[in-house]
Coordinates of C-alpha atoms and ligand atoms in Angstrom, one line a residue:
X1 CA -0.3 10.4 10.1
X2 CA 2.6 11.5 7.5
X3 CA 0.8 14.1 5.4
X4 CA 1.5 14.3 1.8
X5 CA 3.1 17.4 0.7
X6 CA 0.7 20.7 0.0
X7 CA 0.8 21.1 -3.5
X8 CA -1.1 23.9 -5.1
X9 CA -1.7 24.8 -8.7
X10 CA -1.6 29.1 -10.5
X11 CA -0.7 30.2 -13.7
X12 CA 2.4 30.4 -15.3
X13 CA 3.9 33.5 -14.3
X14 CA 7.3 33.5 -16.9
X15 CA 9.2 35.7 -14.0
X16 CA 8.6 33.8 -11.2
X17 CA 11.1 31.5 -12.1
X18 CA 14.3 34.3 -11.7
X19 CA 12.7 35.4 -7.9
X20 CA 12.1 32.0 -6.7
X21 CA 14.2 30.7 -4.1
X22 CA 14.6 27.2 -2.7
X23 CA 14.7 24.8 -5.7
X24 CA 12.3 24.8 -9.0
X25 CA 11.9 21.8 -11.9
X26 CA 10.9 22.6 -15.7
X27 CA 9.2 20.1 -17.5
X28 CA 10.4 19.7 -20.7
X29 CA 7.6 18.9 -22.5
X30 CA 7.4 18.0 -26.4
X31 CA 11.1 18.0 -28.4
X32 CA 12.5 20.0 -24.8
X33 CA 11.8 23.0 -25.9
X34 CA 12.3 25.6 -23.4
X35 CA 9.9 28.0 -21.7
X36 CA 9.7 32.0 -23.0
X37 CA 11.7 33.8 -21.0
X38 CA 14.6 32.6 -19.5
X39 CA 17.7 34.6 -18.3
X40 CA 20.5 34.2 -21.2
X41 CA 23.1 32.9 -18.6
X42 CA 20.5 30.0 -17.9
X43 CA 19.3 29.2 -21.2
X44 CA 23.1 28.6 -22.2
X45 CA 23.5 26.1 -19.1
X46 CA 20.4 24.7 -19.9
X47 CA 21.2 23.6 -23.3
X48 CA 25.1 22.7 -22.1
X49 CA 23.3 20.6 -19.6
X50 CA 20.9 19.3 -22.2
X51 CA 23.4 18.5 -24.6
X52 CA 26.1 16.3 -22.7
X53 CA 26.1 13.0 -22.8
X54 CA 24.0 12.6 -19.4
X55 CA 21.4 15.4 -21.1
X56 CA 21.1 12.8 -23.6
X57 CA 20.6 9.4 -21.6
X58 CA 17.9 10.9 -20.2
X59 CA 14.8 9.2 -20.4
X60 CA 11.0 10.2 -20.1
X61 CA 10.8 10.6 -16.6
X62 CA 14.0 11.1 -15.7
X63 CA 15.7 14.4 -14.4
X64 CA 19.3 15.9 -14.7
X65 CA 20.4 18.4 -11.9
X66 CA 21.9 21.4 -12.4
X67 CA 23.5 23.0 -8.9
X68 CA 23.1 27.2 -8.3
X69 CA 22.4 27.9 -11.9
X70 CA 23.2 31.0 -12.9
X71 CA 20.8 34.0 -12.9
X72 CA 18.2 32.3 -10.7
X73 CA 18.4 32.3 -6.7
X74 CA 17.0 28.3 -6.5
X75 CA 20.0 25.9 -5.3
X76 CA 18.7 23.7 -7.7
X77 CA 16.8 23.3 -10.7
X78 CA 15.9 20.1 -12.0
X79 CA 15.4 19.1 -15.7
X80 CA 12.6 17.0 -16.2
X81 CA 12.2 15.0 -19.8
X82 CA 8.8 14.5 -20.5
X83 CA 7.4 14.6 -23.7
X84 CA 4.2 15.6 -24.5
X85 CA 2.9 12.1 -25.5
X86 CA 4.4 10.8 -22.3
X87 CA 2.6 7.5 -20.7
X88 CA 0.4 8.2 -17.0
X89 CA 3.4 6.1 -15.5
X90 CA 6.2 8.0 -17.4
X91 CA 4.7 10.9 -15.9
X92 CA 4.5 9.5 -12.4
X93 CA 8.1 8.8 -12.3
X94 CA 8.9 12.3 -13.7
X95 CA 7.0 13.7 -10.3
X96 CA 8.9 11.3 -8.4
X97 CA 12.7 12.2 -9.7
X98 CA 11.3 15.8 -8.2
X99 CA 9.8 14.3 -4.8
X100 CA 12.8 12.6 -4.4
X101 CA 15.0 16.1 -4.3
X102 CA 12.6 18.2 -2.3
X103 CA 15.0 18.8 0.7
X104 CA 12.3 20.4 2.9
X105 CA 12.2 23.7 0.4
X106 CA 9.6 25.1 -1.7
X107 CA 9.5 23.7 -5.3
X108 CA 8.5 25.4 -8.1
X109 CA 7.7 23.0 -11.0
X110 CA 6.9 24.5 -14.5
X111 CA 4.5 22.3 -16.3
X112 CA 3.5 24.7 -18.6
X113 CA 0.5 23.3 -20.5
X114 CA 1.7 19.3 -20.4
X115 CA -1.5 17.3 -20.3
X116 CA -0.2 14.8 -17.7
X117 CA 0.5 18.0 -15.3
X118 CA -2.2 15.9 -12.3
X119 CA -0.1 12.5 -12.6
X120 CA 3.4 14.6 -12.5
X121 CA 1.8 15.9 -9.2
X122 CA 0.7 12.2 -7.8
X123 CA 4.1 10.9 -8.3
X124 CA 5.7 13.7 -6.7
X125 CA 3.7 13.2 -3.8
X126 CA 4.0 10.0 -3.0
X127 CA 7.6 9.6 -3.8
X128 CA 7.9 13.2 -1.2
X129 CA 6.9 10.5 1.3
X130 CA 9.3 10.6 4.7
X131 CA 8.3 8.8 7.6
X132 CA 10.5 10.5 10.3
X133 CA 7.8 10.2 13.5
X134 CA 11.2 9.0 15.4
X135 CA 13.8 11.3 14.4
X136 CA 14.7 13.3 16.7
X137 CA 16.5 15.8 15.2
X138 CA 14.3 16.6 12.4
X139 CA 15.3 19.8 9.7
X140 CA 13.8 22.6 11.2
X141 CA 13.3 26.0 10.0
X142 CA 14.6 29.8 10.7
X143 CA 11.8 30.2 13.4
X144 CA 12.8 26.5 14.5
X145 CA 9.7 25.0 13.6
X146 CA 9.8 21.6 11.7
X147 CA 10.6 22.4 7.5
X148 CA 7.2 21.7 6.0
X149 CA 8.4 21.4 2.1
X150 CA 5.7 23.1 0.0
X151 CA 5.3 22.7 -4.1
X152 CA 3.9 25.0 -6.2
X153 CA 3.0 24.2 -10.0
X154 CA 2.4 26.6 -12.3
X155 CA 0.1 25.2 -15.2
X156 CA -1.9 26.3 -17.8
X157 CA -5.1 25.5 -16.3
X158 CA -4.9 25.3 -12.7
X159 CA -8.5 25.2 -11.8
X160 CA -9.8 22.0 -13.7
X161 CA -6.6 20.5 -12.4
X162 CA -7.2 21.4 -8.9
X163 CA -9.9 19.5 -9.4
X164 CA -8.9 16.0 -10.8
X165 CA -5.8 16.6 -7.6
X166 CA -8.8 16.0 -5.0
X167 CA -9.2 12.4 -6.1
X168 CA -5.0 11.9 -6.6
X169 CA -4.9 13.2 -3.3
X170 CA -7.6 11.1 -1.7
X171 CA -5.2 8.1 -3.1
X172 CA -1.7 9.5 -1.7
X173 CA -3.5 10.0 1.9
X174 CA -5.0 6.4 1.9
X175 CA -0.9 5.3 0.7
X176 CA 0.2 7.0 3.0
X177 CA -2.1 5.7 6.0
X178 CA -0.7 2.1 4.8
X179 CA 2.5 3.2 4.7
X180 CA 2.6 4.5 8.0
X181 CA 1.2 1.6 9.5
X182 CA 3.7 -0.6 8.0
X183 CA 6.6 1.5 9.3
X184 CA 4.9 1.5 12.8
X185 CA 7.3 -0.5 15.3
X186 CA 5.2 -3.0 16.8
X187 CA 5.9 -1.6 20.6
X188 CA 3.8 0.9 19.3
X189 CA 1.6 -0.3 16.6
X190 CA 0.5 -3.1 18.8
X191 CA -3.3 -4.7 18.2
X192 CA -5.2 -2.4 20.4
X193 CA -3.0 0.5 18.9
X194 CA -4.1 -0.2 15.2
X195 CA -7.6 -0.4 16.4
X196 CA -7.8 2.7 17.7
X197 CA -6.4 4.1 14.8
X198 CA -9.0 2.4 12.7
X199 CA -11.7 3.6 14.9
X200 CA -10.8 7.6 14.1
X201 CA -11.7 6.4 10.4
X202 CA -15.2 7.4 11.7
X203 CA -14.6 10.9 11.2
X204 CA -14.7 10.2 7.5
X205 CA -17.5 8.4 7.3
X206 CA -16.7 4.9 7.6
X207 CA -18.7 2.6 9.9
X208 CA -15.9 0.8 12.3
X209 CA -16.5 -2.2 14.7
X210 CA -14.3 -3.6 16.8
X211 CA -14.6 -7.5 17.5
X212 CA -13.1 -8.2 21.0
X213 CA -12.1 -11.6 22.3
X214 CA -15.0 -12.5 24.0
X215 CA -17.1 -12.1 21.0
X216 CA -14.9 -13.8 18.8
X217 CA -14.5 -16.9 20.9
X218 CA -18.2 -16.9 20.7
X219 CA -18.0 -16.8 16.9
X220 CA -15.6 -19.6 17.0
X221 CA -12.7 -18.2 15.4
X222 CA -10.6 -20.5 17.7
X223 CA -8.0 -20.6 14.8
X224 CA -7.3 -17.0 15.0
X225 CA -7.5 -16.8 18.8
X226 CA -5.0 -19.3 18.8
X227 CA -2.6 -17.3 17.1
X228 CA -3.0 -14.5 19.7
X229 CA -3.2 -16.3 22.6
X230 CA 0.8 -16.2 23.8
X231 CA 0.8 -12.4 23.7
X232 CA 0.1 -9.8 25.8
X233 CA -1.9 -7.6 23.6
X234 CA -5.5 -8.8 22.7
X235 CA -6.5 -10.2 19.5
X236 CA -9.2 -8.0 17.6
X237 CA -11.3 -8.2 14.2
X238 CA -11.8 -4.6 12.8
X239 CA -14.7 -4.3 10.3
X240 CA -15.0 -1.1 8.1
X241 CA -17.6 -0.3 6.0
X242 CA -18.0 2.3 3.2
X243 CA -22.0 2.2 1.4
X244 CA -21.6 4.5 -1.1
X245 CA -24.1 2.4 -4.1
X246 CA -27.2 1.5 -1.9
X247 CA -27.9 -1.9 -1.0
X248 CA -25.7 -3.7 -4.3
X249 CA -23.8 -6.9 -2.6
X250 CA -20.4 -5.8 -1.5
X251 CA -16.8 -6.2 -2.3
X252 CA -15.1 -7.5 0.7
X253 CA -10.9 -6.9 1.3
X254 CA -9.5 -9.2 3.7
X255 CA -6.2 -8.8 5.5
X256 CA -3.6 -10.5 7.6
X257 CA -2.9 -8.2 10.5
X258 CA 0.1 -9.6 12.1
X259 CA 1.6 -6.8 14.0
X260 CA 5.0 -8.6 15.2
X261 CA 5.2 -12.5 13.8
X262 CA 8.1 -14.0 15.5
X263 CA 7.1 -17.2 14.6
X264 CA 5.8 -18.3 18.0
X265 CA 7.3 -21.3 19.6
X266 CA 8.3 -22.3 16.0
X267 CA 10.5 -19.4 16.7
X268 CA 12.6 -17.1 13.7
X269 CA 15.8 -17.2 13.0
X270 CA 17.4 -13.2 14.8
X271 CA 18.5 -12.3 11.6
X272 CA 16.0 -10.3 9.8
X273 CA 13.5 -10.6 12.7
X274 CA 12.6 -6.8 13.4
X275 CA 11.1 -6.9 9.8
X276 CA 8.5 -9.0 10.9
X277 CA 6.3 -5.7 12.5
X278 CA 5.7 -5.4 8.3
X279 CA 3.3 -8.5 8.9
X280 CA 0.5 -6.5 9.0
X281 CA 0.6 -5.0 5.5
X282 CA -2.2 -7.0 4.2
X283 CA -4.5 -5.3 7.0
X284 CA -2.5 -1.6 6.4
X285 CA -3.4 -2.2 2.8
X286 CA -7.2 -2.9 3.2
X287 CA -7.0 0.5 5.7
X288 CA -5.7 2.2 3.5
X289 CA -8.1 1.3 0.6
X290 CA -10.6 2.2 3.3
X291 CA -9.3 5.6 3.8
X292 CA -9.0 6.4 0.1
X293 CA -12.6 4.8 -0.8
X294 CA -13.6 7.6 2.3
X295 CA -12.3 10.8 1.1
X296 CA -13.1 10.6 -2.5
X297 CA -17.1 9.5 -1.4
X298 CA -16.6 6.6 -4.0
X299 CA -19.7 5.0 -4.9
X300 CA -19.1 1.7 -4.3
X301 CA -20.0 -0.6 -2.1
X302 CA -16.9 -2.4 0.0
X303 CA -16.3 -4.0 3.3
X304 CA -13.0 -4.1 4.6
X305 CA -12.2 -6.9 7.3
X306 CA -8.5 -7.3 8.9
X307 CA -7.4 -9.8 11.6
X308 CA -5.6 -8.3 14.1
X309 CA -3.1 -10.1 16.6
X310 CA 0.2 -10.9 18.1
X311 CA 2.3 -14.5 17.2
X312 CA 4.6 -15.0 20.4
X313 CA 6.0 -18.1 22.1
X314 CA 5.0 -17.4 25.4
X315 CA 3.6 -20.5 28.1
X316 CA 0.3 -19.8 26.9
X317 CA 1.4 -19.9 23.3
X318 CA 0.0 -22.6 20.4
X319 CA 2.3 -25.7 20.7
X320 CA 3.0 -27.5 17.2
X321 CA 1.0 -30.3 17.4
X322 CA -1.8 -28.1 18.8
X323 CA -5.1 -28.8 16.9
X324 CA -7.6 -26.2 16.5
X325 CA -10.9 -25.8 15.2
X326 CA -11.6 -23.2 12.9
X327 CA -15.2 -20.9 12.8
X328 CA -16.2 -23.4 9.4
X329 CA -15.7 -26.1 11.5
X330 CA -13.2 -27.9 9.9
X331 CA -10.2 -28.9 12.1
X332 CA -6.5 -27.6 11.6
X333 CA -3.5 -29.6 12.8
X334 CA -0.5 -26.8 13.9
X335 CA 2.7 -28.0 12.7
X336 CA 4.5 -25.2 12.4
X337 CA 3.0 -21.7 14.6
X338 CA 4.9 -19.5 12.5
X339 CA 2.5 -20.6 9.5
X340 CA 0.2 -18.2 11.5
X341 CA -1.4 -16.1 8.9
X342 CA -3.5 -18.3 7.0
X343 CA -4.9 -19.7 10.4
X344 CA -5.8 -15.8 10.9
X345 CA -7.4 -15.5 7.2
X346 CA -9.0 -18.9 7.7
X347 CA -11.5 -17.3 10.5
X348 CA -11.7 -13.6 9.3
X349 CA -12.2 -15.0 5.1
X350 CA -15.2 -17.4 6.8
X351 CA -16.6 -14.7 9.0
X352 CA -16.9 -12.2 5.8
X353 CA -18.6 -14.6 3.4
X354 CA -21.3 -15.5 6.0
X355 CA -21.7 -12.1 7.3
X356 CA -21.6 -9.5 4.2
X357 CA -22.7 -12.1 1.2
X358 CA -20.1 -10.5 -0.5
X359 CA -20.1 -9.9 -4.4
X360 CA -16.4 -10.9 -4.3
X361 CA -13.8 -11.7 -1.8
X362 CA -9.6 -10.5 -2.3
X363 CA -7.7 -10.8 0.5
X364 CA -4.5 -9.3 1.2
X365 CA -1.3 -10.6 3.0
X366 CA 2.5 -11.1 4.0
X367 CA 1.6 -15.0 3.8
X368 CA 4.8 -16.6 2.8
X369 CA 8.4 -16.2 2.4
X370 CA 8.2 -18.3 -0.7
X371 CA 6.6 -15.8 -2.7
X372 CA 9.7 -13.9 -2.7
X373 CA 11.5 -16.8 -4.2
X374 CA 9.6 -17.5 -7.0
X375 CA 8.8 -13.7 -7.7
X376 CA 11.1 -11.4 -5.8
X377 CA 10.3 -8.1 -4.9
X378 CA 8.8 -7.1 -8.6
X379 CA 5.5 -8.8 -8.3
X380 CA 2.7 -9.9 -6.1
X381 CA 1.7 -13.0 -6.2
X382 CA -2.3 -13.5 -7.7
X383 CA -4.1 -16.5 -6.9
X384 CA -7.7 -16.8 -8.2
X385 CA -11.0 -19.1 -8.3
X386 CA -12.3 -17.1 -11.1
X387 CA -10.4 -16.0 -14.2
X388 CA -12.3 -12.9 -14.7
X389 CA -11.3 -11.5 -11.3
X390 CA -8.3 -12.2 -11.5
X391 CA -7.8 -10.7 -15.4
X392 CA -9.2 -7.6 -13.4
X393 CA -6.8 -7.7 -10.9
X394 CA -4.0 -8.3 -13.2
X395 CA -4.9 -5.2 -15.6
X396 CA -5.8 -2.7 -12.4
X397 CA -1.9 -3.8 -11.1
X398 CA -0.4 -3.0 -14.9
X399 CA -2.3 0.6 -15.5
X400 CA -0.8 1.7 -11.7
X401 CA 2.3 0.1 -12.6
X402 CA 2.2 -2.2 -9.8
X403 CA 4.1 -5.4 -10.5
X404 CA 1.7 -8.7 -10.6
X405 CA 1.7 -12.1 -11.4
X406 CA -0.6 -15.2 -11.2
X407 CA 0.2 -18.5 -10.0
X408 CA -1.9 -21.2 -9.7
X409 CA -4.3 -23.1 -7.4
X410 CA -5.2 -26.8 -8.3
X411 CA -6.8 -29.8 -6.2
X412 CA -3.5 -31.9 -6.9
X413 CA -1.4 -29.5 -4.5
X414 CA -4.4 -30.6 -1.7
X415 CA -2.4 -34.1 -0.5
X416 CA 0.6 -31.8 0.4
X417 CA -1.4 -30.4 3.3
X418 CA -3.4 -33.4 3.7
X419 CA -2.9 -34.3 8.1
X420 CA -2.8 -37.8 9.8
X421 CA -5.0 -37.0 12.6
X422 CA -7.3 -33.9 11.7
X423 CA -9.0 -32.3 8.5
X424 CA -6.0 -30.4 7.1
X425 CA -2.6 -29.5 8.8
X426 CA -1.1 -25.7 8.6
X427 CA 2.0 -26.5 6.3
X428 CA 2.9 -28.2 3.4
X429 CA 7.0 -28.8 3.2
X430 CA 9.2 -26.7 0.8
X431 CA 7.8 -27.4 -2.1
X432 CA 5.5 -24.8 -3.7
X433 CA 4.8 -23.1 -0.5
X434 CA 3.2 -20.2 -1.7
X435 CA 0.7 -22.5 -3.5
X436 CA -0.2 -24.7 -0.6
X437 CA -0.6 -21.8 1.5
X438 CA -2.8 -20.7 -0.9
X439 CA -4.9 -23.8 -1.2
X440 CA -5.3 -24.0 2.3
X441 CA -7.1 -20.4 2.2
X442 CA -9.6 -21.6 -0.3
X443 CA -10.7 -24.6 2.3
X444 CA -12.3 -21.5 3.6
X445 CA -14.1 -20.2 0.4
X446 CA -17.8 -21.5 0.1
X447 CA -18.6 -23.5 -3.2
X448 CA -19.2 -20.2 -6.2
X449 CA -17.5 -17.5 -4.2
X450 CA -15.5 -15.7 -6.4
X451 CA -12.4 -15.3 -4.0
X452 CA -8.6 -13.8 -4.8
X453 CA -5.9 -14.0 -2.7
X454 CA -2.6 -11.5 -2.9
X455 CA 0.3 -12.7 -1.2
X456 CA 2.4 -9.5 -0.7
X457 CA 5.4 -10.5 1.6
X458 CA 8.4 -9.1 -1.5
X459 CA 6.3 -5.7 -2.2
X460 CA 5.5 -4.8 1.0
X461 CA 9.0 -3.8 2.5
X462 CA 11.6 -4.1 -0.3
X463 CA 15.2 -3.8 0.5
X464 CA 15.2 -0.3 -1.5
X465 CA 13.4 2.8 -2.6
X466 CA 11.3 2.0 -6.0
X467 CA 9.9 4.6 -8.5
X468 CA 7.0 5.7 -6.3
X469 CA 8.3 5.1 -2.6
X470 CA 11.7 5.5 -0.8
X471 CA 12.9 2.6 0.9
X472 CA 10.7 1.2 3.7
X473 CA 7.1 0.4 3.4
X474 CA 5.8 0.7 -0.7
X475 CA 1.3 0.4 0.4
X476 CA 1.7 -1.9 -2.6
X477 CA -1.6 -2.6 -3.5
X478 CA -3.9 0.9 -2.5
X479 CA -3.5 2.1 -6.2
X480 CA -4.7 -1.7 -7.8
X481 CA -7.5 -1.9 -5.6
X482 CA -8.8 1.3 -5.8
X483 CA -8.5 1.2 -9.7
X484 CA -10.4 -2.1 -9.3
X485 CA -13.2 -0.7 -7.5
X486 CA -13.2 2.1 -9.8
X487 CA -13.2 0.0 -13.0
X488 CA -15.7 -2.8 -11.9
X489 CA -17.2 -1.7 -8.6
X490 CA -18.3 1.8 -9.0
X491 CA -21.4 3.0 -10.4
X492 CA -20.5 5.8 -12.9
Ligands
LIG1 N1 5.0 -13.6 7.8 C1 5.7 -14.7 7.3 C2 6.0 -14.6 5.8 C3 7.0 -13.6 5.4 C4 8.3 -13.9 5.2 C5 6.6 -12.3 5.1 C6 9.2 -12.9 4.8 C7 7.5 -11.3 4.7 C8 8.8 -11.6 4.5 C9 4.8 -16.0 7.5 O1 4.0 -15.9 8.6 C10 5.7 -17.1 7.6 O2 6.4 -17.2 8.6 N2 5.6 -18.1 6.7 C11 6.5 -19.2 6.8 C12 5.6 -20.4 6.4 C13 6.2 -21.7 6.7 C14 6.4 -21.9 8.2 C15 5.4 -22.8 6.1 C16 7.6 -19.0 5.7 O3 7.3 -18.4 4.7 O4 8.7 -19.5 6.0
LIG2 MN1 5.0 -16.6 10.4
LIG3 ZN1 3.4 -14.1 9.3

């Protein structure tokens, strides 16, 4: 997997700064004063640079450039605004406008004694993300192996901060898992593919089981197997399990695992198709959760279950028209097979309430395209049973600055999906289609479940880089969840 970039932390050496080559950042911390000792011939360029008008537009978290500055042998040293009162998010994107400019080199970044030094660091990290598995011609260095960019931050107290960068770098490495996976083309991150890769989550600790056909078909989860059935690569339900708080009842994370949705004989439109091996990001984000929960040994108890399969027309593919019946038992009239993912959800949601008695349920997914209409790609959409979860949702998605917003469920929107010949039909027209989709989900919650469901179809691939990610896949979602499990499932 991509690995987030090796930062370490030592103390500020004032001279380092003139030796260092490659490229180097200076926080400016409170009023942007500037560090002890710098060469004359920089400090003037500095404050040139400091006092134009682009020196001062810039805002707290922001960074200017300035190109071979004189008396230093960096290309580049970047000028960081950060005062000291700076928010966790302000400091987030001020590590970011440095991981975006890391061009393979070692960076020096002088924090000095800023407080926020550990969330500087995050940000850089994940915004240093590059997936370039497929490049062939990848930046290599003098001894032609490939440029492993390296960041060193000299702070006033590197060892309690070396510390509090284990747990910030648990969370980059479970982004960075979902990220991955998201990227993945679906030739190669096919069903059995992502098991696998599951499956190696042992080594951490997790328990993993894999649910092959047979033994799904036995659970019933014809709904799910339905969606799977006109491809070539199996369908599979991965369960992973972290007990790290005894035998409380467990948080379950649900996700759609579509790893190429082509909408099945209800085929897609060309344009915009090869997005579609994104419809797995609900599942890449429970992984990823997974993997984070893992490597900082929370102590929480969480289950995370994702659906895996292929949607394909193919002559063994779903027909519309097709009625299936789902593990509950209730009935399900196809009309459209590209509303696939809440047939998936309908099984895996029904299998995790009767096999884990979960404390809560929140399930993840690319559901609809509709979400992106009424939200765009700024916010999730949060659909909730139960008010308090969903508060806690909503405040977990604002202190990671993870955009969020909750629409609503409601027994009126039931007659939309309402079918002539079986219990409930798969689609519900244009109209509030994010809602019905929704609505049909919660068929599948049992009466006093408290249940939320995240439809993340405009977060999970946006059409360009946000603060924290370049463009391609964001792992929307890892940051909330675990700040969730930290604020209301963890044992302190
Ligand atoms: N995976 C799509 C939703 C989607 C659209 C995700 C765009 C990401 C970006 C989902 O399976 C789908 O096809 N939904 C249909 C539902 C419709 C047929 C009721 C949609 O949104 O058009
Ligand atoms: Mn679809
Ligand atoms: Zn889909």
């Amino acid at each position: 997997m991509t690995q987030p970039v090796q930062i370490s932390f030592t103390e500020t050496a004032a001279d380092r700064l003139a030796t260092h080559e490659g490229r180097a950042a200076l926080i400016l911390g409170a009023d942007g004063k500037l560090p002890g000792r710098l060469p004359r011939a920089l400090r003037e360029a500095v404050t040139r640079a400091l006092g134009s008008k682009a020196g001062k537009a810039l805002k707290p978290g922001q960074a200017l450039e300035l190109a071979f500055p004189a008396g230093l042998r960096v290309e580049t040293l970047l000028l960081v605004n950060l005062p000291a009162g700076a928010s966790v998010l302000d400091a987030r994107r001020a590590g970011a406008a440095i991981g975006a400019r890391l061009g393979g080199q070692h960076m020096l970044v002088m924090a000095g004694a800023h407080k926020r030094a550990g969330d500087i660091a995050l940000g850089l990290a994940l915004r240093g993300y590059d997936f370039d598995a497929y490049r062939s011609k990848r930046d290599d260095d003098e001894n032609g192996a490939p440029l492993q960019p390296r960041v060193t931050f000299m702070v006033k107290d590197p060892e309690s901060l070396a510390k509090s960068a284990a747990d910030a770098a648990a969370l980059a490495e479970g982004v960075f898992f979902t990220r991955d996976l998201v990227n993945e083309p679906a030739n190669v991150l096919t069903t059995t593919d992502f098991a696998d890769r599951l499956l190696a989550m042992r080594e951490l600790g997790l328990e993993v089981e894999v649910i092959e056909e047979k033994k799904l078909a036995k659970l019933g989860m014809r709904a799910l197997l339905a969606v799977g059935q006109g491809s070539e690569s199996p369908s599979r339900v991965v369960v992973m399990r972290w007990n790290g708080a005894g035998d409380q009842a467990p948080l379950a994370l649900v996700g759609k695992g579509v790893v190429f949705d082509s909408g099945g004989i209800s085929i897609k439109p060309a344009a915009g198709m090869e997005e579609m091996t994104m419809d797995m990001g609900g599942a890449g984000v429970v992984a990823g959760v997974m993997r984070t929960l893992a490597l900082r040994r929370a102590k929480a108890n969480v289950v995370g279950l994702v659906g895996l399969v292929e949607n394909m027309p193919d002559g063994r593919a779903q027909r519309p028209g097709d009625i299936v019946k789902s593990m509950k038992g209730d009935t399900i009239e196809v009309i459209n097979t590209d509303a696939e993912g809440r047939l998936v959800l309908a099984d895996v949601l029904w299998y995790a309430q009767q096999e884990y008695k979960p404390a809560a349920v929140i399930d993840l997914a690319t559901l609809t395209g509709a979400v992106i209409i009424a939200l765009g790609h700024e916010n999730a959409g949060v659909f909730a049973n139960d008010d308090a979860l969903a508060d806690s949702i909503l405040a977990a998605a604002r202190a990671e600055g993870e955009g969020a917003w909750r629409l609503p469920l409601g027994p009126s929107y039931d007659s939309l999906i309402k079918s002539r010949l079986a219990d409930m039909k798969n689609t519900g027209g244009r109209a509030a289609g994010s809602i019905t989709a929704a609505q049909f989900l919660q068929r599948f919650i049992a009466e006093g479940q408290p249940w939320a469901h995240i439809d993340i179809a405009g977060v999970t691939l946006p059409p360009s880089a946000t603060d924290l990610a370049p463009k391609g896949a964001t792992g929307w979602g890892v940051m909330t969840l675990d700040r969730l499990i930290r604020d209301r499932f963890e044992s302190k």
